[in-house]
Short mmCIF file of N, CA and C in Angstrom, two decimals:
data_model
loop_
_atom_site.label_atom_id
_atom_site.label_comp_id
_atom_site.label_asym_id
_atom_site.label_seq_id
_atom_site.Cartn_x
_atom_site.Cartn_y
_atom_site.Cartn_z
N UNK A 128 -2.90 -5.39 -43.71
CA UNK A 128 -3.05 -5.03 -45.12
C UNK A 128 -1.70 -4.56 -45.66
N UNK A 129 -1.29 -5.08 -46.80
CA UNK A 129 -0.02 -4.69 -47.43
C UNK A 129 -0.15 -3.30 -48.04
N UNK A 130 0.97 -2.56 -48.03
CA UNK A 130 0.97 -1.23 -48.62
C UNK A 130 1.45 -1.31 -50.05
N UNK A 131 0.69 -0.78 -50.99
CA UNK A 131 1.03 -0.80 -52.41
C UNK A 131 1.66 0.54 -52.78
N UNK A 132 2.63 0.49 -53.71
CA UNK A 132 3.34 1.71 -54.07
C UNK A 132 3.66 1.74 -55.56
N UNK A 133 2.64 1.81 -56.41
CA UNK A 133 2.83 1.98 -57.85
C UNK A 133 3.83 1.00 -58.44
N UNK A 134 3.82 -0.22 -58.04
CA UNK A 134 4.63 -1.31 -58.56
C UNK A 134 6.13 -1.16 -58.31
N UNK A 135 6.54 -0.23 -57.47
CA UNK A 135 7.95 -0.17 -57.10
C UNK A 135 8.28 -1.40 -56.27
N UNK A 136 9.51 -1.84 -56.38
CA UNK A 136 9.98 -2.93 -55.53
C UNK A 136 10.16 -2.38 -54.12
N UNK A 137 9.99 -3.25 -53.12
CA UNK A 137 10.08 -2.81 -51.73
C UNK A 137 10.97 -3.76 -50.94
N UNK A 138 11.75 -3.19 -50.06
CA UNK A 138 12.42 -4.02 -49.07
C UNK A 138 12.56 -3.25 -47.77
N UNK A 139 12.81 -3.99 -46.73
CA UNK A 139 13.10 -3.39 -45.43
C UNK A 139 14.60 -3.55 -45.24
N UNK A 140 15.27 -2.44 -44.98
CA UNK A 140 16.73 -2.44 -44.87
C UNK A 140 17.19 -2.06 -43.48
N UNK A 141 18.34 -2.59 -43.16
CA UNK A 141 19.04 -2.19 -41.95
C UNK A 141 20.52 -2.23 -42.29
N UNK A 142 21.25 -1.18 -41.92
CA UNK A 142 22.68 -1.10 -42.21
C UNK A 142 23.39 -0.76 -40.91
N UNK A 143 24.53 -1.46 -40.68
CA UNK A 143 25.29 -1.25 -39.44
C UNK A 143 26.78 -1.26 -39.72
N UNK A 144 27.50 -0.49 -38.94
CA UNK A 144 28.96 -0.51 -39.00
C UNK A 144 29.47 -1.66 -38.14
N UNK A 145 30.52 -2.30 -38.60
CA UNK A 145 31.07 -3.43 -37.85
C UNK A 145 32.41 -3.10 -37.21
N UNK A 146 33.01 -2.00 -37.58
CA UNK A 146 34.26 -1.60 -36.96
C UNK A 146 35.44 -2.42 -37.45
N UNK A 147 35.89 -3.34 -36.65
CA UNK A 147 37.15 -4.05 -36.90
C UNK A 147 37.00 -5.22 -37.87
N UNK A 148 38.15 -5.66 -38.38
CA UNK A 148 38.18 -6.84 -39.25
C UNK A 148 37.74 -8.08 -38.47
N UNK A 149 38.04 -8.14 -37.18
CA UNK A 149 37.60 -9.28 -36.36
C UNK A 149 36.08 -9.31 -36.23
N UNK A 150 35.47 -8.15 -36.03
CA UNK A 150 34.01 -8.07 -35.93
C UNK A 150 33.38 -8.48 -37.26
N UNK A 151 33.99 -8.08 -38.35
CA UNK A 151 33.52 -8.46 -39.69
C UNK A 151 33.60 -9.98 -39.86
N UNK A 152 34.75 -10.56 -39.51
CA UNK A 152 34.95 -12.01 -39.63
C UNK A 152 33.94 -12.78 -38.77
N UNK A 153 33.64 -12.25 -37.60
CA UNK A 153 32.65 -12.89 -36.72
C UNK A 153 31.28 -12.94 -37.40
N UNK A 154 30.87 -11.83 -38.05
CA UNK A 154 29.58 -11.79 -38.74
C UNK A 154 29.58 -12.69 -39.97
N UNK A 155 30.71 -12.80 -40.65
CA UNK A 155 30.81 -13.72 -41.79
C UNK A 155 30.59 -15.15 -41.30
N UNK A 156 31.19 -15.49 -40.16
CA UNK A 156 31.01 -16.84 -39.60
C UNK A 156 29.54 -17.10 -39.25
N UNK A 157 28.86 -16.10 -38.70
CA UNK A 157 27.43 -16.24 -38.39
C UNK A 157 26.64 -16.48 -39.68
N UNK A 158 26.94 -15.69 -40.73
CA UNK A 158 26.22 -15.83 -42.00
C UNK A 158 26.47 -17.20 -42.63
N UNK A 159 27.68 -17.68 -42.55
CA UNK A 159 28.00 -19.01 -43.11
C UNK A 159 27.21 -20.10 -42.38
N UNK A 160 27.16 -20.00 -41.06
CA UNK A 160 26.43 -20.99 -40.27
C UNK A 160 24.93 -20.91 -40.55
N UNK A 161 24.40 -19.69 -40.62
CA UNK A 161 22.97 -19.49 -40.84
C UNK A 161 22.52 -20.00 -42.22
N UNK A 162 23.33 -19.75 -43.25
CA UNK A 162 22.93 -20.07 -44.62
C UNK A 162 23.49 -21.40 -45.12
N UNK A 163 24.50 -21.93 -44.44
CA UNK A 163 25.13 -23.17 -44.91
C UNK A 163 25.92 -22.98 -46.20
N UNK A 164 26.32 -21.73 -46.48
CA UNK A 164 27.11 -21.43 -47.68
C UNK A 164 28.31 -20.56 -47.30
N UNK A 165 29.21 -20.40 -48.25
CA UNK A 165 30.36 -19.50 -48.06
C UNK A 165 30.07 -18.10 -48.56
N UNK A 166 28.87 -17.88 -49.07
CA UNK A 166 28.53 -16.58 -49.63
C UNK A 166 29.12 -16.42 -51.02
N UNK A 167 28.68 -15.36 -51.70
CA UNK A 167 29.14 -15.05 -53.05
C UNK A 167 29.90 -13.73 -53.01
N UNK A 168 31.19 -13.74 -53.36
CA UNK A 168 31.93 -12.47 -53.39
C UNK A 168 31.59 -11.66 -54.64
N UNK A 169 31.38 -10.37 -54.45
CA UNK A 169 31.00 -9.47 -55.54
C UNK A 169 31.80 -8.18 -55.38
N UNK A 170 32.36 -7.68 -56.47
CA UNK A 170 33.03 -6.38 -56.46
C UNK A 170 32.09 -5.39 -57.14
N UNK A 171 31.77 -4.31 -56.43
CA UNK A 171 30.82 -3.33 -56.97
C UNK A 171 31.43 -1.94 -56.94
N UNK A 172 31.11 -1.18 -57.95
CA UNK A 172 31.45 0.23 -58.00
C UNK A 172 30.17 0.98 -58.32
N UNK A 173 29.74 1.83 -57.40
CA UNK A 173 28.50 2.59 -57.56
C UNK A 173 28.82 4.05 -57.84
N UNK A 174 28.33 4.56 -58.96
CA UNK A 174 28.46 5.97 -59.29
C UNK A 174 27.14 6.63 -58.94
N UNK A 175 27.17 7.53 -57.95
CA UNK A 175 25.97 8.23 -57.52
C UNK A 175 25.84 9.54 -58.29
N UNK A 176 24.62 9.84 -58.70
CA UNK A 176 24.34 11.06 -59.44
C UNK A 176 23.49 11.99 -58.58
N UNK A 177 23.56 13.27 -58.90
CA UNK A 177 22.71 14.23 -58.20
C UNK A 177 21.26 13.91 -58.55
N UNK A 178 20.43 13.82 -57.54
CA UNK A 178 19.01 13.50 -57.74
C UNK A 178 18.17 14.51 -56.97
N UNK A 179 17.05 14.88 -57.55
CA UNK A 179 16.16 15.82 -56.86
C UNK A 179 15.31 15.11 -55.81
N UNK A 180 15.17 13.78 -55.95
CA UNK A 180 14.39 13.00 -54.99
C UNK A 180 15.07 11.65 -54.85
N UNK A 181 15.29 11.21 -53.65
CA UNK A 181 15.89 9.91 -53.41
C UNK A 181 17.33 9.87 -53.87
N UNK A 182 17.75 8.67 -54.30
CA UNK A 182 19.12 8.47 -54.75
C UNK A 182 19.09 7.76 -56.11
N UNK A 183 20.10 8.05 -56.92
CA UNK A 183 20.24 7.45 -58.23
C UNK A 183 21.69 7.01 -58.39
N UNK A 184 21.87 5.71 -58.72
CA UNK A 184 23.24 5.22 -58.89
C UNK A 184 23.31 4.24 -60.05
N UNK A 185 24.47 4.24 -60.67
CA UNK A 185 24.80 3.28 -61.72
C UNK A 185 25.78 2.30 -61.09
N UNK A 186 25.41 1.04 -61.05
CA UNK A 186 26.24 0.02 -60.38
C UNK A 186 26.95 -0.83 -61.43
N UNK A 187 28.27 -0.85 -61.30
CA UNK A 187 29.10 -1.76 -62.10
C UNK A 187 29.40 -2.97 -61.22
N UNK A 188 29.07 -4.14 -61.69
CA UNK A 188 29.32 -5.38 -60.96
C UNK A 188 30.45 -6.09 -61.67
N UNK A 189 31.56 -6.29 -60.94
CA UNK A 189 32.79 -6.74 -61.58
C UNK A 189 33.26 -8.10 -61.07
N UNK A 190 34.01 -8.73 -61.93
CA UNK A 190 34.77 -9.93 -61.59
C UNK A 190 36.21 -9.55 -61.89
N UNK A 191 36.99 -9.22 -60.87
CA UNK A 191 38.32 -8.69 -61.09
C UNK A 191 38.21 -7.30 -61.68
N UNK A 192 38.85 -7.06 -62.83
CA UNK A 192 38.79 -5.74 -63.46
C UNK A 192 37.79 -5.68 -64.61
N UNK A 193 37.09 -6.77 -64.86
CA UNK A 193 36.14 -6.83 -65.98
C UNK A 193 34.71 -6.65 -65.47
N UNK A 194 34.00 -5.69 -66.05
CA UNK A 194 32.60 -5.47 -65.68
C UNK A 194 31.75 -6.59 -66.27
N UNK A 195 31.03 -7.30 -65.41
CA UNK A 195 30.15 -8.39 -65.86
C UNK A 195 28.79 -7.88 -66.27
N UNK A 196 28.26 -6.95 -65.48
CA UNK A 196 26.96 -6.38 -65.80
C UNK A 196 26.82 -5.07 -65.04
N UNK A 197 25.82 -4.29 -65.44
CA UNK A 197 25.58 -3.01 -64.79
C UNK A 197 24.08 -2.80 -64.63
N UNK A 198 23.73 -2.01 -63.60
CA UNK A 198 22.33 -1.71 -63.31
C UNK A 198 22.20 -0.23 -62.95
N UNK A 199 21.11 0.36 -63.38
CA UNK A 199 20.75 1.69 -62.92
C UNK A 199 19.71 1.49 -61.82
N UNK A 200 19.95 2.09 -60.66
CA UNK A 200 19.09 1.87 -59.50
C UNK A 200 18.64 3.23 -58.96
N UNK A 201 17.34 3.38 -58.86
CA UNK A 201 16.74 4.56 -58.25
C UNK A 201 16.08 4.09 -56.96
N UNK A 202 16.37 4.76 -55.84
CA UNK A 202 15.73 4.33 -54.60
C UNK A 202 15.50 5.50 -53.67
N UNK A 203 14.53 5.29 -52.81
CA UNK A 203 14.14 6.31 -51.85
C UNK A 203 13.88 5.61 -50.53
N UNK A 204 14.55 6.07 -49.50
CA UNK A 204 14.32 5.54 -48.16
C UNK A 204 14.67 6.63 -47.16
N UNK A 205 14.05 6.61 -46.00
CA UNK A 205 14.35 7.63 -45.00
C UNK A 205 15.76 7.45 -44.44
N UNK A 206 16.40 8.55 -44.11
CA UNK A 206 17.71 8.52 -43.47
C UNK A 206 17.51 8.46 -41.97
N UNK A 207 17.32 7.23 -41.48
CA UNK A 207 17.12 7.01 -40.05
C UNK A 207 17.74 5.67 -39.69
N UNK A 208 18.15 5.55 -38.44
CA UNK A 208 18.73 4.30 -37.97
C UNK A 208 17.61 3.27 -37.80
N UNK A 209 17.99 2.01 -37.89
CA UNK A 209 17.02 0.94 -37.69
C UNK A 209 16.38 0.50 -38.98
N UNK A 210 15.48 -0.48 -38.90
CA UNK A 210 14.81 -0.99 -40.10
C UNK A 210 13.99 0.11 -40.76
N UNK A 211 14.08 0.18 -42.09
CA UNK A 211 13.35 1.22 -42.82
C UNK A 211 12.93 0.70 -44.19
N UNK A 212 11.82 1.22 -44.67
CA UNK A 212 11.30 0.84 -45.97
C UNK A 212 12.11 1.54 -47.06
N UNK A 213 12.52 0.77 -48.06
CA UNK A 213 13.18 1.30 -49.24
C UNK A 213 12.32 0.95 -50.45
N UNK A 214 12.00 1.97 -51.23
CA UNK A 214 11.27 1.78 -52.48
C UNK A 214 12.27 1.96 -53.62
N UNK A 215 12.30 1.01 -54.55
CA UNK A 215 13.33 1.09 -55.57
C UNK A 215 12.87 0.53 -56.90
N UNK A 216 13.56 0.98 -57.92
CA UNK A 216 13.44 0.45 -59.27
C UNK A 216 14.86 0.21 -59.76
N UNK A 217 15.02 -0.83 -60.57
CA UNK A 217 16.33 -1.05 -61.17
C UNK A 217 16.16 -1.65 -62.55
N UNK A 218 17.16 -1.36 -63.39
CA UNK A 218 17.13 -1.90 -64.75
C UNK A 218 18.54 -2.26 -65.18
N UNK A 219 18.65 -3.32 -65.95
CA UNK A 219 19.93 -3.69 -66.52
C UNK A 219 20.33 -2.65 -67.56
N UNK A 220 21.63 -2.38 -67.63
CA UNK A 220 22.15 -1.38 -68.56
C UNK A 220 23.18 -2.04 -69.47
N UNK A 221 22.95 -1.95 -70.77
CA UNK A 221 23.85 -2.56 -71.74
C UNK A 221 25.04 -1.69 -72.09
N UNK A 222 24.90 -0.38 -71.96
CA UNK A 222 25.99 0.55 -72.30
C UNK A 222 26.24 1.47 -71.10
N UNK A 223 26.81 0.93 -70.02
CA UNK A 223 26.94 1.72 -68.80
C UNK A 223 27.86 2.94 -68.93
N UNK A 224 28.94 2.85 -69.69
CA UNK A 224 29.83 4.00 -69.81
C UNK A 224 29.13 5.15 -70.51
N UNK A 225 28.33 4.85 -71.53
CA UNK A 225 27.57 5.89 -72.23
C UNK A 225 26.53 6.51 -71.29
N UNK A 226 25.81 5.66 -70.57
CA UNK A 226 24.81 6.19 -69.63
C UNK A 226 25.48 7.03 -68.55
N UNK A 227 26.61 6.58 -68.05
CA UNK A 227 27.32 7.37 -67.03
C UNK A 227 27.70 8.74 -67.58
N UNK A 228 28.21 8.78 -68.81
CA UNK A 228 28.59 10.06 -69.41
C UNK A 228 27.36 10.97 -69.58
N UNK A 229 26.26 10.41 -70.07
CA UNK A 229 25.04 11.21 -70.26
C UNK A 229 24.55 11.78 -68.93
N UNK A 230 24.49 10.93 -67.91
CA UNK A 230 24.01 11.41 -66.61
C UNK A 230 24.99 12.40 -65.98
N UNK A 231 26.28 12.16 -66.13
CA UNK A 231 27.28 13.08 -65.60
C UNK A 231 27.15 14.45 -66.24
N UNK A 232 26.92 14.49 -67.55
CA UNK A 232 26.80 15.76 -68.27
C UNK A 232 25.50 16.48 -67.97
N UNK A 233 24.44 15.74 -67.64
CA UNK A 233 23.12 16.38 -67.46
C UNK A 233 22.76 16.67 -66.01
N UNK A 234 23.04 15.74 -65.11
CA UNK A 234 22.66 15.96 -63.71
C UNK A 234 23.85 16.03 -62.77
N UNK A 235 25.00 15.56 -63.21
CA UNK A 235 26.22 15.64 -62.41
C UNK A 235 26.44 14.43 -61.53
N UNK A 236 27.71 14.13 -61.29
CA UNK A 236 28.10 13.01 -60.44
C UNK A 236 28.27 13.50 -59.01
N UNK A 237 27.66 12.81 -58.10
CA UNK A 237 27.78 13.11 -56.67
C UNK A 237 29.05 12.47 -56.10
N UNK A 238 29.35 11.25 -56.55
CA UNK A 238 30.54 10.56 -56.07
C UNK A 238 30.50 9.10 -56.45
N UNK A 239 31.53 8.37 -56.02
CA UNK A 239 31.67 6.95 -56.34
C UNK A 239 31.99 6.20 -55.05
N UNK A 240 31.38 5.02 -54.91
CA UNK A 240 31.64 4.15 -53.78
C UNK A 240 32.06 2.79 -54.32
N UNK A 241 33.24 2.34 -53.89
CA UNK A 241 33.75 1.03 -54.29
C UNK A 241 33.72 0.12 -53.09
N UNK A 242 33.28 -1.13 -53.34
CA UNK A 242 33.20 -2.08 -52.23
C UNK A 242 33.35 -3.51 -52.72
N UNK A 243 33.80 -4.34 -51.80
CA UNK A 243 33.78 -5.78 -52.01
C UNK A 243 32.71 -6.31 -51.10
N UNK A 244 31.80 -7.04 -51.67
CA UNK A 244 30.61 -7.50 -50.94
C UNK A 244 30.62 -9.03 -50.89
N UNK A 245 30.27 -9.54 -49.73
CA UNK A 245 30.02 -10.97 -49.59
C UNK A 245 28.52 -11.10 -49.41
N UNK A 246 27.86 -11.75 -50.38
CA UNK A 246 26.40 -11.86 -50.39
C UNK A 246 25.98 -13.23 -49.91
N UNK A 247 25.08 -13.23 -48.92
CA UNK A 247 24.45 -14.45 -48.43
C UNK A 247 22.94 -14.30 -48.62
N UNK A 248 22.28 -15.39 -48.98
CA UNK A 248 20.82 -15.39 -49.12
C UNK A 248 20.24 -16.27 -48.03
N UNK A 249 19.27 -15.69 -47.31
CA UNK A 249 18.59 -16.42 -46.23
C UNK A 249 17.10 -16.14 -46.35
N UNK A 250 16.34 -17.13 -46.86
CA UNK A 250 14.92 -16.90 -47.08
C UNK A 250 14.73 -15.76 -48.06
N UNK A 251 13.98 -14.75 -47.66
CA UNK A 251 13.73 -13.60 -48.52
C UNK A 251 14.71 -12.45 -48.26
N UNK A 252 15.78 -12.74 -47.52
CA UNK A 252 16.71 -11.69 -47.11
C UNK A 252 18.06 -11.84 -47.81
N UNK A 253 18.54 -10.69 -48.31
CA UNK A 253 19.91 -10.60 -48.81
C UNK A 253 20.74 -10.04 -47.67
N UNK A 254 21.76 -10.79 -47.28
CA UNK A 254 22.68 -10.36 -46.23
C UNK A 254 23.96 -9.94 -46.93
N UNK A 255 24.33 -8.66 -46.76
CA UNK A 255 25.53 -8.13 -47.38
C UNK A 255 26.56 -7.86 -46.28
N UNK A 256 27.74 -8.41 -46.43
CA UNK A 256 28.87 -8.07 -45.57
C UNK A 256 29.85 -7.34 -46.47
N UNK A 257 30.00 -6.04 -46.23
CA UNK A 257 30.71 -5.16 -47.15
C UNK A 257 32.02 -4.63 -46.57
N UNK A 258 33.04 -4.64 -47.41
CA UNK A 258 34.30 -3.96 -47.13
C UNK A 258 34.32 -2.77 -48.08
N UNK A 259 34.05 -1.58 -47.55
CA UNK A 259 33.88 -0.38 -48.36
C UNK A 259 35.17 0.42 -48.36
N UNK A 260 35.67 0.69 -49.56
CA UNK A 260 36.92 1.45 -49.70
C UNK A 260 36.81 2.77 -48.95
N UNK A 261 37.80 3.08 -48.17
CA UNK A 261 37.96 4.31 -47.38
C UNK A 261 36.98 4.43 -46.21
N UNK A 262 36.09 3.45 -46.03
CA UNK A 262 35.12 3.53 -44.92
C UNK A 262 35.26 2.39 -43.92
N UNK A 263 35.48 1.17 -44.39
CA UNK A 263 35.59 0.04 -43.47
C UNK A 263 34.57 -1.05 -43.71
N UNK A 264 34.22 -1.73 -42.61
CA UNK A 264 33.39 -2.93 -42.67
C UNK A 264 31.95 -2.65 -42.21
N UNK A 265 30.99 -3.18 -43.00
CA UNK A 265 29.58 -2.94 -42.73
C UNK A 265 28.77 -4.20 -42.99
N UNK A 266 27.59 -4.22 -42.41
CA UNK A 266 26.61 -5.29 -42.64
C UNK A 266 25.31 -4.63 -43.06
N UNK A 267 24.62 -5.27 -44.00
CA UNK A 267 23.33 -4.75 -44.44
C UNK A 267 22.38 -5.92 -44.63
N UNK A 268 21.16 -5.75 -44.16
CA UNK A 268 20.09 -6.70 -44.42
C UNK A 268 19.11 -6.04 -45.37
N UNK A 269 18.66 -6.78 -46.38
CA UNK A 269 17.59 -6.33 -47.26
C UNK A 269 16.55 -7.43 -47.30
N UNK A 270 15.44 -7.21 -46.62
CA UNK A 270 14.34 -8.16 -46.63
C UNK A 270 13.43 -7.76 -47.79
N UNK A 271 13.44 -8.56 -48.86
CA UNK A 271 12.66 -8.26 -50.05
C UNK A 271 11.21 -8.66 -49.78
N UNK A 272 10.35 -7.66 -49.77
CA UNK A 272 8.94 -7.89 -49.46
C UNK A 272 8.17 -8.40 -50.68
N UNK A 273 7.30 -9.35 -50.44
CA UNK A 273 6.37 -9.78 -51.49
C UNK A 273 5.24 -8.75 -51.55
N UNK A 274 4.50 -8.72 -52.65
CA UNK A 274 3.43 -7.71 -52.77
C UNK A 274 2.41 -7.75 -51.63
N UNK A 275 2.20 -8.92 -51.03
CA UNK A 275 1.19 -9.02 -49.98
C UNK A 275 1.75 -8.85 -48.57
N UNK A 276 3.06 -8.66 -48.44
CA UNK A 276 3.64 -8.51 -47.10
C UNK A 276 3.58 -7.07 -46.62
N UNK A 277 3.39 -6.92 -45.32
CA UNK A 277 3.38 -5.59 -44.71
C UNK A 277 4.80 -5.19 -44.32
N UNK A 278 4.96 -3.91 -44.11
CA UNK A 278 6.23 -3.36 -43.63
C UNK A 278 6.57 -3.99 -42.28
N UNK A 279 5.58 -4.15 -41.43
CA UNK A 279 5.80 -4.71 -40.09
C UNK A 279 6.32 -6.15 -40.16
N UNK A 280 5.84 -6.93 -41.13
CA UNK A 280 6.34 -8.30 -41.28
C UNK A 280 7.82 -8.29 -41.66
N UNK A 281 8.21 -7.39 -42.54
CA UNK A 281 9.62 -7.26 -42.91
C UNK A 281 10.47 -6.80 -41.75
N UNK A 282 9.95 -5.87 -40.95
CA UNK A 282 10.69 -5.38 -39.79
C UNK A 282 10.90 -6.49 -38.76
N UNK A 283 9.95 -7.39 -38.64
CA UNK A 283 10.09 -8.53 -37.73
C UNK A 283 11.26 -9.41 -38.15
N UNK A 284 11.39 -9.65 -39.46
CA UNK A 284 12.50 -10.44 -39.98
C UNK A 284 13.83 -9.74 -39.68
N UNK A 285 13.89 -8.45 -39.94
CA UNK A 285 15.12 -7.69 -39.69
C UNK A 285 15.47 -7.72 -38.20
N UNK A 286 14.49 -7.55 -37.34
CA UNK A 286 14.75 -7.56 -35.90
C UNK A 286 15.36 -8.88 -35.45
N UNK A 287 14.87 -10.00 -36.00
CA UNK A 287 15.42 -11.31 -35.64
C UNK A 287 16.85 -11.45 -36.15
N UNK A 288 17.13 -10.99 -37.37
CA UNK A 288 18.48 -11.06 -37.90
C UNK A 288 19.43 -10.16 -37.12
N UNK A 289 18.94 -9.02 -36.73
CA UNK A 289 19.75 -8.10 -35.90
C UNK A 289 20.18 -8.81 -34.61
N UNK A 290 19.27 -9.55 -34.02
CA UNK A 290 19.59 -10.30 -32.80
C UNK A 290 20.60 -11.41 -33.10
N UNK A 291 20.37 -12.18 -34.16
CA UNK A 291 21.26 -13.29 -34.51
C UNK A 291 22.68 -12.81 -34.83
N UNK A 292 22.79 -11.65 -35.46
CA UNK A 292 24.09 -11.12 -35.86
C UNK A 292 24.72 -10.21 -34.80
N UNK A 293 24.05 -10.11 -33.64
CA UNK A 293 24.58 -9.37 -32.49
C UNK A 293 24.88 -7.91 -32.85
N UNK A 294 23.89 -7.26 -33.45
CA UNK A 294 24.02 -5.86 -33.84
C UNK A 294 23.35 -4.99 -32.78
N UNK A 295 24.12 -4.08 -32.20
CA UNK A 295 23.61 -3.16 -31.19
C UNK A 295 23.08 -1.89 -31.87
N UNK A 296 22.18 -1.22 -31.20
CA UNK A 296 21.58 0.00 -31.76
C UNK A 296 22.62 1.06 -32.09
N UNK A 297 23.69 1.15 -31.30
CA UNK A 297 24.70 2.18 -31.56
C UNK A 297 25.57 1.87 -32.79
N UNK A 298 25.38 0.71 -33.41
CA UNK A 298 26.09 0.35 -34.64
C UNK A 298 25.30 0.75 -35.89
N UNK A 299 24.02 1.07 -35.73
CA UNK A 299 23.17 1.35 -36.87
C UNK A 299 23.56 2.67 -37.52
N UNK A 300 23.50 2.68 -38.85
CA UNK A 300 23.78 3.92 -39.58
C UNK A 300 22.52 4.35 -40.33
N UNK A 301 22.45 5.62 -40.64
CA UNK A 301 21.21 6.18 -41.17
C UNK A 301 21.15 6.25 -42.69
N UNK A 302 22.23 6.56 -43.34
CA UNK A 302 22.17 6.82 -44.78
C UNK A 302 22.87 5.76 -45.61
N UNK A 303 23.32 6.19 -46.78
CA UNK A 303 24.04 5.33 -47.71
C UNK A 303 25.54 5.49 -47.49
N UNK A 304 26.32 4.57 -48.05
CA UNK A 304 27.77 4.69 -47.97
C UNK A 304 28.24 6.01 -48.57
N UNK A 305 27.55 6.48 -49.60
CA UNK A 305 27.91 7.75 -50.23
C UNK A 305 27.81 8.89 -49.21
N UNK A 306 26.78 8.86 -48.36
CA UNK A 306 26.61 9.89 -47.34
C UNK A 306 27.78 9.85 -46.35
N UNK A 307 28.16 8.66 -45.92
CA UNK A 307 29.27 8.50 -44.98
C UNK A 307 30.58 8.99 -45.60
N UNK A 308 30.76 8.68 -46.86
CA UNK A 308 31.96 9.12 -47.56
C UNK A 308 32.03 10.63 -47.61
N UNK A 309 30.90 11.27 -47.91
CA UNK A 309 30.84 12.74 -47.96
C UNK A 309 31.10 13.37 -46.59
N UNK A 310 30.69 12.66 -45.53
CA UNK A 310 30.90 13.17 -44.17
C UNK A 310 32.31 12.89 -43.67
N UNK A 311 33.08 12.13 -44.46
CA UNK A 311 34.45 11.82 -44.07
C UNK A 311 34.56 10.82 -42.95
N UNK A 312 33.58 9.91 -42.84
CA UNK A 312 33.60 8.92 -41.75
C UNK A 312 34.26 7.65 -42.19
#
């Protein structure tokens, strides 16, 4: 039986550190072979705000120095290693600088994470290979669940991708890039 959650979007996520540029390049090669594409490069800047529950970020999606679009994303997921359920909502934002100022003045800015992302799509999974400023190279799987899919079905997909991408348990990370940045890792 699928778990329903007040129409929030759901995915099963797994995030891992890749360490070296060579390890990153190896995973890019796996993603290219798996998907038959070169992936889509995306430059993202996420402004995280103080939230009383979960996480709240304003994402600027850029092409060079020009912002193409922005999204406000609210999400909640446990801080644990391995596949985990993420519940989220997102909306397109037409005036991101104004929204950023309003949120900064009312709830405060927690920090900013800048990254270059290579996005691959495989079935219902978004494969992110990220070069995160001041942190390094990471891989993230997001298995987007359909309303009738169970958490266990999504975890099965993640487990298979973890095997294909040669991700060891000691590479798994628990939180968001913002958390790692705050910890100075």
